[in-house]
Coordinates of C-alpha atoms and ligand atoms in Angstrom, one line a residue:
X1 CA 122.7 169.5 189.7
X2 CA 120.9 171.9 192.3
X3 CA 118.1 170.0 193.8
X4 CA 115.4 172.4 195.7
X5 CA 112.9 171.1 198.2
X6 CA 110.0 173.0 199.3
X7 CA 110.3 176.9 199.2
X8 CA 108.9 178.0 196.0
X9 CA 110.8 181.8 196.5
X10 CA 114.5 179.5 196.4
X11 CA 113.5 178.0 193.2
X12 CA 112.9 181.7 191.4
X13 CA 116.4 182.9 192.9
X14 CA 118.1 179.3 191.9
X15 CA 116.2 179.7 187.8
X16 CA 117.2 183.4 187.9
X17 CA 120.9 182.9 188.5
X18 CA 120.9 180.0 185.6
X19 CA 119.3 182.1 183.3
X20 CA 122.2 185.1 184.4
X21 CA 125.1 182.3 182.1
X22 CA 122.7 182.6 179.4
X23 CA 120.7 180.7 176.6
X24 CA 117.1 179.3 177.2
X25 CA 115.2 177.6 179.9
X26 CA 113.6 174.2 178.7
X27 CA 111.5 173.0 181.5
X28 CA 110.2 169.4 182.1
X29 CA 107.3 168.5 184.4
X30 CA 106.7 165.5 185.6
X31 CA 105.4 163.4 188.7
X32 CA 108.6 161.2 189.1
X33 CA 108.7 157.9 189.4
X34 CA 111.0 158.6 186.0
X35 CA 111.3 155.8 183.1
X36 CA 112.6 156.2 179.3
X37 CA 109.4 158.4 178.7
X38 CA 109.8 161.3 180.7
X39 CA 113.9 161.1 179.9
X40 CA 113.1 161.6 176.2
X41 CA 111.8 164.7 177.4
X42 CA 114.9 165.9 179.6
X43 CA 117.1 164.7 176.7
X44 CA 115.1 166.9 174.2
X45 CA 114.9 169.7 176.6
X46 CA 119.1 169.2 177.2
X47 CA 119.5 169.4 173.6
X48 CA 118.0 171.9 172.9
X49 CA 118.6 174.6 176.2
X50 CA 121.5 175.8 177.7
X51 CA 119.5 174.9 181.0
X52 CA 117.2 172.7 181.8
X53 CA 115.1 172.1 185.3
X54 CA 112.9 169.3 186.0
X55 CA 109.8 169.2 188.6
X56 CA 108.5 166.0 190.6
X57 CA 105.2 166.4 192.2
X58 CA 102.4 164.3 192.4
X59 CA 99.8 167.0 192.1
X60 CA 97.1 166.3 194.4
X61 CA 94.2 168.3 192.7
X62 CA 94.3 166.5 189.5
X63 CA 93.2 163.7 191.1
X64 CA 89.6 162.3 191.9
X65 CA 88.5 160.9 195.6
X66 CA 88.5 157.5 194.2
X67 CA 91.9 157.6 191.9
X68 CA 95.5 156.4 193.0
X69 CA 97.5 159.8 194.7
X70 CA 98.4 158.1 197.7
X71 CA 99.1 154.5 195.7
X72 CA 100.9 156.5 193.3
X73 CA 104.9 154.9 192.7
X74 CA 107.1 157.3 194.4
X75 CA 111.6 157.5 194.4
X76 CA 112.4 160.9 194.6
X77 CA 116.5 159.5 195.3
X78 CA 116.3 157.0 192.1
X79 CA 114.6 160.0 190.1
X80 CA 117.3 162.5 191.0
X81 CA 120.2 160.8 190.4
X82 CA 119.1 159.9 186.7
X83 CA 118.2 163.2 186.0
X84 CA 121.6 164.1 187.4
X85 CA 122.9 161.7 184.7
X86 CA 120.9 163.3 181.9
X87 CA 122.8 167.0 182.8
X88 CA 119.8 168.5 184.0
X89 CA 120.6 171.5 186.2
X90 CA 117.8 172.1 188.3
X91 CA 115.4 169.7 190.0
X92 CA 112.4 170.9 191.5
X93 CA 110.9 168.4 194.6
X94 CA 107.5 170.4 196.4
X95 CA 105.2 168.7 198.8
X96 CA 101.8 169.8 197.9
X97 CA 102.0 172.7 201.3
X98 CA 104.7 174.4 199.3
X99 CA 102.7 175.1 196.6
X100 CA 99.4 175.2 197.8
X101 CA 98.1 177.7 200.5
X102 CA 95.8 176.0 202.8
X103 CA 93.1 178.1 201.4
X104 CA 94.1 178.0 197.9
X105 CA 91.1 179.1 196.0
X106 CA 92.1 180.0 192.5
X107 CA 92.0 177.3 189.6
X108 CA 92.6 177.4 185.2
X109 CA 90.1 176.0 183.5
X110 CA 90.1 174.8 179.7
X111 CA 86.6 174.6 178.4
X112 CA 87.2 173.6 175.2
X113 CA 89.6 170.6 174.5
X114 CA 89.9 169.5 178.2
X115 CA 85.8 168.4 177.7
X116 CA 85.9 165.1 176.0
X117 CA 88.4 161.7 176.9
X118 CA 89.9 162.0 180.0
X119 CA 88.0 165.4 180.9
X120 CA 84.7 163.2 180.7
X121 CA 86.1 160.2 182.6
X122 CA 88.1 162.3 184.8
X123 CA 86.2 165.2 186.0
X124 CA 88.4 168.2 187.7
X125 CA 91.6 166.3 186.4
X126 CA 92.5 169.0 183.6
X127 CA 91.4 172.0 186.0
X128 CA 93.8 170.2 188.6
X129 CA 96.8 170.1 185.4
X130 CA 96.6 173.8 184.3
X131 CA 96.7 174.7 187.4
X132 CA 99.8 173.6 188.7
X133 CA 101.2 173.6 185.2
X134 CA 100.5 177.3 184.9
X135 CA 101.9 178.2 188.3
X136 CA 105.2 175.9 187.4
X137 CA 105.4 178.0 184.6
X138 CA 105.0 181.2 186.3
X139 CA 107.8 179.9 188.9
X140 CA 110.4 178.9 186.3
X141 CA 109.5 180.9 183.4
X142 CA 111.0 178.6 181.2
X143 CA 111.6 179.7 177.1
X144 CA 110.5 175.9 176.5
X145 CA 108.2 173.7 178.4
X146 CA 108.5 169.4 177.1
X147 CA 105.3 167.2 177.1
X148 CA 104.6 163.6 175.7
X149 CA 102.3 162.8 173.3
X150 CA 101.5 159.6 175.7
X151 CA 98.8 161.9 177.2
X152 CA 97.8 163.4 174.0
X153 CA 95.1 165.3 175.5
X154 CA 97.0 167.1 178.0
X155 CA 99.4 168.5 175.3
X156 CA 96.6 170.0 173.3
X157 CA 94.8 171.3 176.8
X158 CA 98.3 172.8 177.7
X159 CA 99.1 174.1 174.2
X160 CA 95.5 176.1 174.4
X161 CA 95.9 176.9 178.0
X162 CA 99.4 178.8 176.9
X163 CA 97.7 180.4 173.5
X164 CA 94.7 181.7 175.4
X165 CA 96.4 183.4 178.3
X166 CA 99.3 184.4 176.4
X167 CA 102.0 182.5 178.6
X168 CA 105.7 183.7 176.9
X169 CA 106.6 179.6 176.6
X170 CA 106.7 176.8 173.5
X171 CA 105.7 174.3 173.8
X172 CA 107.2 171.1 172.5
X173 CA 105.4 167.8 171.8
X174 CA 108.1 164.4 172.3
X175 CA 106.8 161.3 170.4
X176 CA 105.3 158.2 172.5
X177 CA 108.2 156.2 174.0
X178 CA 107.4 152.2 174.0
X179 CA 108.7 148.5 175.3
X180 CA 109.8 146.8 172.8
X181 CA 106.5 144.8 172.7
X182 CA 104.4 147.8 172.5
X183 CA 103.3 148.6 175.3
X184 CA 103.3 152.7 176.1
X185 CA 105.7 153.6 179.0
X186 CA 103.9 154.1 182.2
X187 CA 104.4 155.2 185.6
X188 CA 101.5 153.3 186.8
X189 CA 102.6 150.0 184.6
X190 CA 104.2 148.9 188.3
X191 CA 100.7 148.4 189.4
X192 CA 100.1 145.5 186.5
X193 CA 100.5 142.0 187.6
X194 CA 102.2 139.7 185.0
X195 CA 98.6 138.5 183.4
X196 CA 97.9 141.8 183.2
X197 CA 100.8 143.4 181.6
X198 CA 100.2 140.7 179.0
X199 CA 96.6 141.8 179.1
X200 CA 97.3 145.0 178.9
X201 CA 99.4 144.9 175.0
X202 CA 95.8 145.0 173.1
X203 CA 96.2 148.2 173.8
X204 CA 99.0 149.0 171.7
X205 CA 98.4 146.0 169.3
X206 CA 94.8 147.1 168.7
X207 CA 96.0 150.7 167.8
X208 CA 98.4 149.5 165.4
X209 CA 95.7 147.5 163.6
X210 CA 93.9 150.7 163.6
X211 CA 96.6 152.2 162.3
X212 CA 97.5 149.7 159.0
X213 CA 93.5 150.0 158.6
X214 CA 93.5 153.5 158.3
X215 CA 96.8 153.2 156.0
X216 CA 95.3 151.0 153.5
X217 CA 92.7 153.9 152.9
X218 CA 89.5 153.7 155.4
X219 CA 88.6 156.9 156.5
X220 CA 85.6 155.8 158.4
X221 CA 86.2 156.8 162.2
X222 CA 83.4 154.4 163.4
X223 CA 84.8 151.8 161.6
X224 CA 88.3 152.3 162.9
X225 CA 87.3 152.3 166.4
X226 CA 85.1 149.4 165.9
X227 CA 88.2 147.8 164.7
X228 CA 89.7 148.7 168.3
X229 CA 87.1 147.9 170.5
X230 CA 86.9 144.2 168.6
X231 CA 90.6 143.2 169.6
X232 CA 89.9 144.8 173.1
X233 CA 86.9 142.6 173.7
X234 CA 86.9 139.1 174.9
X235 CA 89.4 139.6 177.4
X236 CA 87.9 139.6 181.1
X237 CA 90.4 141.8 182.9
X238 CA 89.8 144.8 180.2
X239 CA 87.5 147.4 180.9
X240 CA 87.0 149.6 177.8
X241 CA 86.8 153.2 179.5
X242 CA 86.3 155.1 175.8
X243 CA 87.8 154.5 172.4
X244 CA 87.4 157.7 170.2
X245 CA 88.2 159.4 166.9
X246 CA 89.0 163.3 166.9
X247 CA 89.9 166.1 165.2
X248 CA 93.8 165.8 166.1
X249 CA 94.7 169.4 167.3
X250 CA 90.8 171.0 168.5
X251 CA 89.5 167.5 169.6
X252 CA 86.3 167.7 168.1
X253 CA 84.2 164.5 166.6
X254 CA 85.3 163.6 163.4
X255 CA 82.9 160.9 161.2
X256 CA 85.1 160.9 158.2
X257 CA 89.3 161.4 158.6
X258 CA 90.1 163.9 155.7
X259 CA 92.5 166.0 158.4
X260 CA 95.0 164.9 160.7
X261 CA 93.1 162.4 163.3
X262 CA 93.8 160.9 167.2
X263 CA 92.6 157.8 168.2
X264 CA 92.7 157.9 171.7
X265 CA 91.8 155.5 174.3
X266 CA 91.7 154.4 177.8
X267 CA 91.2 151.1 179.5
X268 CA 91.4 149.8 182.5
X269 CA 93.3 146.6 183.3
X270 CA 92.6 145.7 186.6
X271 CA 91.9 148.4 189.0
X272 CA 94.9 149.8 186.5
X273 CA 93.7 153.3 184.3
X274 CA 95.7 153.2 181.1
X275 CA 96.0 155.4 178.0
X276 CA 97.3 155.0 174.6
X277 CA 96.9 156.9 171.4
X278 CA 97.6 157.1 167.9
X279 CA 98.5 159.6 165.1
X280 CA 96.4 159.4 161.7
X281 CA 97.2 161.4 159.4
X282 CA 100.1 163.8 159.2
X283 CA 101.4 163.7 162.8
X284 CA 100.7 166.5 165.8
X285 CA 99.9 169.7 164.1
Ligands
AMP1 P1 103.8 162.1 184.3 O1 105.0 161.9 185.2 O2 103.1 160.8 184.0 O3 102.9 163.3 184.6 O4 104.5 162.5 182.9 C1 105.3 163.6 182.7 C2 105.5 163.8 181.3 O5 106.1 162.7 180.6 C3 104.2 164.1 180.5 O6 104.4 165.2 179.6 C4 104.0 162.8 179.8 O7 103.2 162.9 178.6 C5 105.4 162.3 179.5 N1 105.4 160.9 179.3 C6 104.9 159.9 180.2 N2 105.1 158.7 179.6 C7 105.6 158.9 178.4 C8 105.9 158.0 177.3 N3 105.8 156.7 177.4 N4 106.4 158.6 176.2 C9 106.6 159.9 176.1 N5 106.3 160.8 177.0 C10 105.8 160.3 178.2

């Protein structure tokens, strides 16, 4: 596996001579810190391309002033030599001067499905995702790009992102990838104390009741949500951030689910931001 720190011209010259033995580029982003989440990815991506490169970078600009960049987990060693297990060929390892000019002054922004969830809560954080996930793709100019549906509404902000400015790349959605006890794979689970963790399974356990309410036949989206937000409340060290219904490919409001619905939330557990999400209805369009 080539790693390649830094210089963003030695990553073109190291994709280019891959791509010279052939087949497709599948392409995984990611900020490291790596669990079974992101590998599902690689492994998709290995499956399915005769290369496959992998970035780490903790982006700073889709953070906020007050969110966790510095705090965020970091082990670029532990990262690579998993990745190097998986057969990935190409790691990718900037620091934020390689890839951003000190007066960097040029930004993608979504205006449409980037608005609501995590665009409200989160202001700048999609504009601060494009971005670098444009200029990644630019770099490695991958045939596939991998995302989870953990963050549900980055996929669809990336999927209209590439349809909109007519980027040549597919790209694939990987299923959520859980603990056994529910809870969604996280880099940022670390930060959870052990009350917390335990705290922190409504999340998943309130989406599956969601879930078996919306399979027995309510279509109400209020209703479902209400159902949500009655298992989060009660406990102390859970602050309900939002808990919404939408459309599940334009992420508009939906009142009643006759078409393929998200139910998206995030809570904070702790000082700890977490999201979770479900499919109802027939899966990611
Ligand atoms: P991150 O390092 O958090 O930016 O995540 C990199 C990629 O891994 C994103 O496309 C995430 O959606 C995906 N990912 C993170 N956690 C999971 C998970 N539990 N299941 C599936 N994909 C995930």
């Amino acid at each position: 596996m080539l790693r390649i720190d830094g210089n963003v011209e030695k990553l073109r010259r190291a994709v280019r001579g891959l791509r010279q033995e052939g087949g497709t580029v599948g392409f995984v982003p990611t900020m490291g810190y790596l669990h079974e989440g992101h590998l599902s990815l690689v492994r998709k991506s290995v499956s399915e391309n005769q290369t496959t490169v992998v970035s780490i970078f903790v982006n700073p600009l889709q953070f906020g002033p007050n969110e966790d960049y510095e705090a965020y987990p970091r082990d670029l060693e532990k990262d690579c030599m998993l990745l190097e297990k998986e057969g990935v060929d190409l790691v990718y390892c900037p620091k934020p001067e390689d890839l951003y000019h000190p007066d960097h002054s040029t930004y993608v922004v979504e205006e449409g499905v980037s608005r609501d969830l995590c665009g409200a809560s989160r202001p700048g954080h999609f504009r601060g995702v494009c971005t670098v996930v444009l200029k990644l793709f630019h770099l490695v100019e991958p045939d596939r790009a991998y995302f989870g549906e953990k963050d549900y509404q980055q996929l669809q902000v990336i999927r209209r992102m590439v349809r909109d400015l007519n980027v040549p790349v597919e790209i694939r959605g990987c299923p959520i990838v859980r603990e056994q006890d529910g809870l969604a794979l996280s880099s940022r689970n670390v930060y959870l104390s052990p009350p917390e963790r335990a705290s922190a399974l409504a999340l998943s356990r309130s989406l599956k009741k969601a879930k078996a309410l919306y399979d027995s036949g309510e279509r109400d989206a209020a209703k479902i949500a209400g159902c949500v937000r009655e298992e989060l409340k009660g406990d102390p060290s859970l602050y309900v951030e939002y808990v919404e219904v939408k459309d599940a490919s334009e992420l508009s409001a939906l009142k009643t689910i006759e078409r393929p619905a998200v139910l998206a939330l995030a809570v904070r557990v702790g000082k700890t931001r977490l999201i979770d999400n479900v499919i109802l209805g027939e899966g990611n369009p």
